[in-house]
Coordinates of C-alpha atoms in Angstrom, one line a residue:
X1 CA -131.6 35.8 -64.2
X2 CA -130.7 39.5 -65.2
X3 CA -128.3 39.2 -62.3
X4 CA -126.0 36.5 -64.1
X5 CA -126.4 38.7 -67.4
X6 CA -125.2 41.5 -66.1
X7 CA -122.3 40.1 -64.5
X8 CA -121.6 38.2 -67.6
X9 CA -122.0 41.4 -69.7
X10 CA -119.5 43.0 -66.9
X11 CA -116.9 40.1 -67.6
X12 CA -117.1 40.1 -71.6
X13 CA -116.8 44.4 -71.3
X14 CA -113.6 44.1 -68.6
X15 CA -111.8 41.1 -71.2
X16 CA -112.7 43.5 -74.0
X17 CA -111.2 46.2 -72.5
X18 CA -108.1 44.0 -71.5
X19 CA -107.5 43.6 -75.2
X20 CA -108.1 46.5 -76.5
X21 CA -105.4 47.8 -74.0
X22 CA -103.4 45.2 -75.0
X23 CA -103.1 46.3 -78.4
X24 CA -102.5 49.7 -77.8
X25 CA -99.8 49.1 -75.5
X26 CA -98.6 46.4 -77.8
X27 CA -98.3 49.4 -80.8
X28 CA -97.2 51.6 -78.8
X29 CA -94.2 49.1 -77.9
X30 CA -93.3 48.9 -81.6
X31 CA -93.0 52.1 -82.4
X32 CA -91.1 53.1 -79.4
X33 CA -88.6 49.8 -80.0
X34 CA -88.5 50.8 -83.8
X35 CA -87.5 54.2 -82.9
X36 CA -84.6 53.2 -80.4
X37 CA -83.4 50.8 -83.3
X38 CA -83.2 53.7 -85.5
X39 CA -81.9 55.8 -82.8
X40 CA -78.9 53.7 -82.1
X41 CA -78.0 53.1 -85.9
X42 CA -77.8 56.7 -86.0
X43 CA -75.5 57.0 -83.3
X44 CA -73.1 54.3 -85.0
X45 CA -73.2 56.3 -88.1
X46 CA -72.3 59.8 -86.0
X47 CA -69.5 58.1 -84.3
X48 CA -68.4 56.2 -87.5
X49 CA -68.2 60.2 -89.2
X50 CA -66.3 61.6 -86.0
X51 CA -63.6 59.0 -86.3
X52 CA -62.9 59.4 -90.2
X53 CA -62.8 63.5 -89.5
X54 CA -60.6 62.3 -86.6
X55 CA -58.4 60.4 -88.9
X56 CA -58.6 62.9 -92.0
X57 CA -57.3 65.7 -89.3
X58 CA -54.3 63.8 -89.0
X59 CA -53.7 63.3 -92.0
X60 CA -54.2 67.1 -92.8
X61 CA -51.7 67.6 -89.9
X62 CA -49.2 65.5 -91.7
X63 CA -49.5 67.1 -94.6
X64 CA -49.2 70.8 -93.4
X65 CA -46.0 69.9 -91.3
X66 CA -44.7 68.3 -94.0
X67 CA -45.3 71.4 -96.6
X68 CA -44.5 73.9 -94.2
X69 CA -41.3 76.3 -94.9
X70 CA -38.8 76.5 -92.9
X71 CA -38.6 79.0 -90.1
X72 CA -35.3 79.9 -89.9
X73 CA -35.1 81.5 -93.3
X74 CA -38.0 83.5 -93.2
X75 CA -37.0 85.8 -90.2
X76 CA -33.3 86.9 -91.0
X77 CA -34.8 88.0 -94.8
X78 CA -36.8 89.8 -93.3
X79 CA -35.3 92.0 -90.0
X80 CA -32.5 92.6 -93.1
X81 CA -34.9 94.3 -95.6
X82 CA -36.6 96.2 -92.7
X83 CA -33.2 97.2 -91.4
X84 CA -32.4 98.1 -95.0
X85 CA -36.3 99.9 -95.7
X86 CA -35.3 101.6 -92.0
X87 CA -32.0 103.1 -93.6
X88 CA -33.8 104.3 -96.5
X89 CA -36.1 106.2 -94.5
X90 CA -33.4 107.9 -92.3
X91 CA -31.8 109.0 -95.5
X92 CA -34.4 110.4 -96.9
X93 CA -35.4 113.1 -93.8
X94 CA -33.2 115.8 -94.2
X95 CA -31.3 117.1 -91.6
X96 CA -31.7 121.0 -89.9

């Protein structure tokens, strides 16, 4: 009779065992599922953020080339005043 107890006992111990694993490895599911979730909202947000600094970087662009002087002018002014500074500076050094 202690033979069926003890077998009985081993049964109830392995099922109990069974469970409790089964809990743990059902918690440790959730939080593991819960942080992917997480994870992948944060991803949509990240790549939600590059595309609106992609899109305000155009804009940006648009602006700047649509403010921006023009070329042309800028040079000519100024090769003539450092022709004209160049002069200056010749006259200046007297001659032996």
């Amino acid at each position: 009779m202690g033979e069926l107890l003890n077998t009985g006992m081993l049964s109830v111990a392995s099922l109990v065992v069974s469970l409790v694993l089964l809990v743990v490895g059902l918690v440790a599911w959730f939080f593991v599922n819960r942080a992917s979730s997480r994870t992948s909202e944060q991803i949509e947000l990240l790549e939600t953020l590059v595309d609106l600094q992609k899109r305000q970087n155009a804009l940006l662009r648009r602006l700047c080339d649509a403010n921006e002087p023009e070329v042309k002018d800028t040079p000519k002014a100024v090769e003539e005043t450092s022709s004209n500074e160049n002069d200056d500076f010749i006259r200046l050094v007297a001659e032996r």
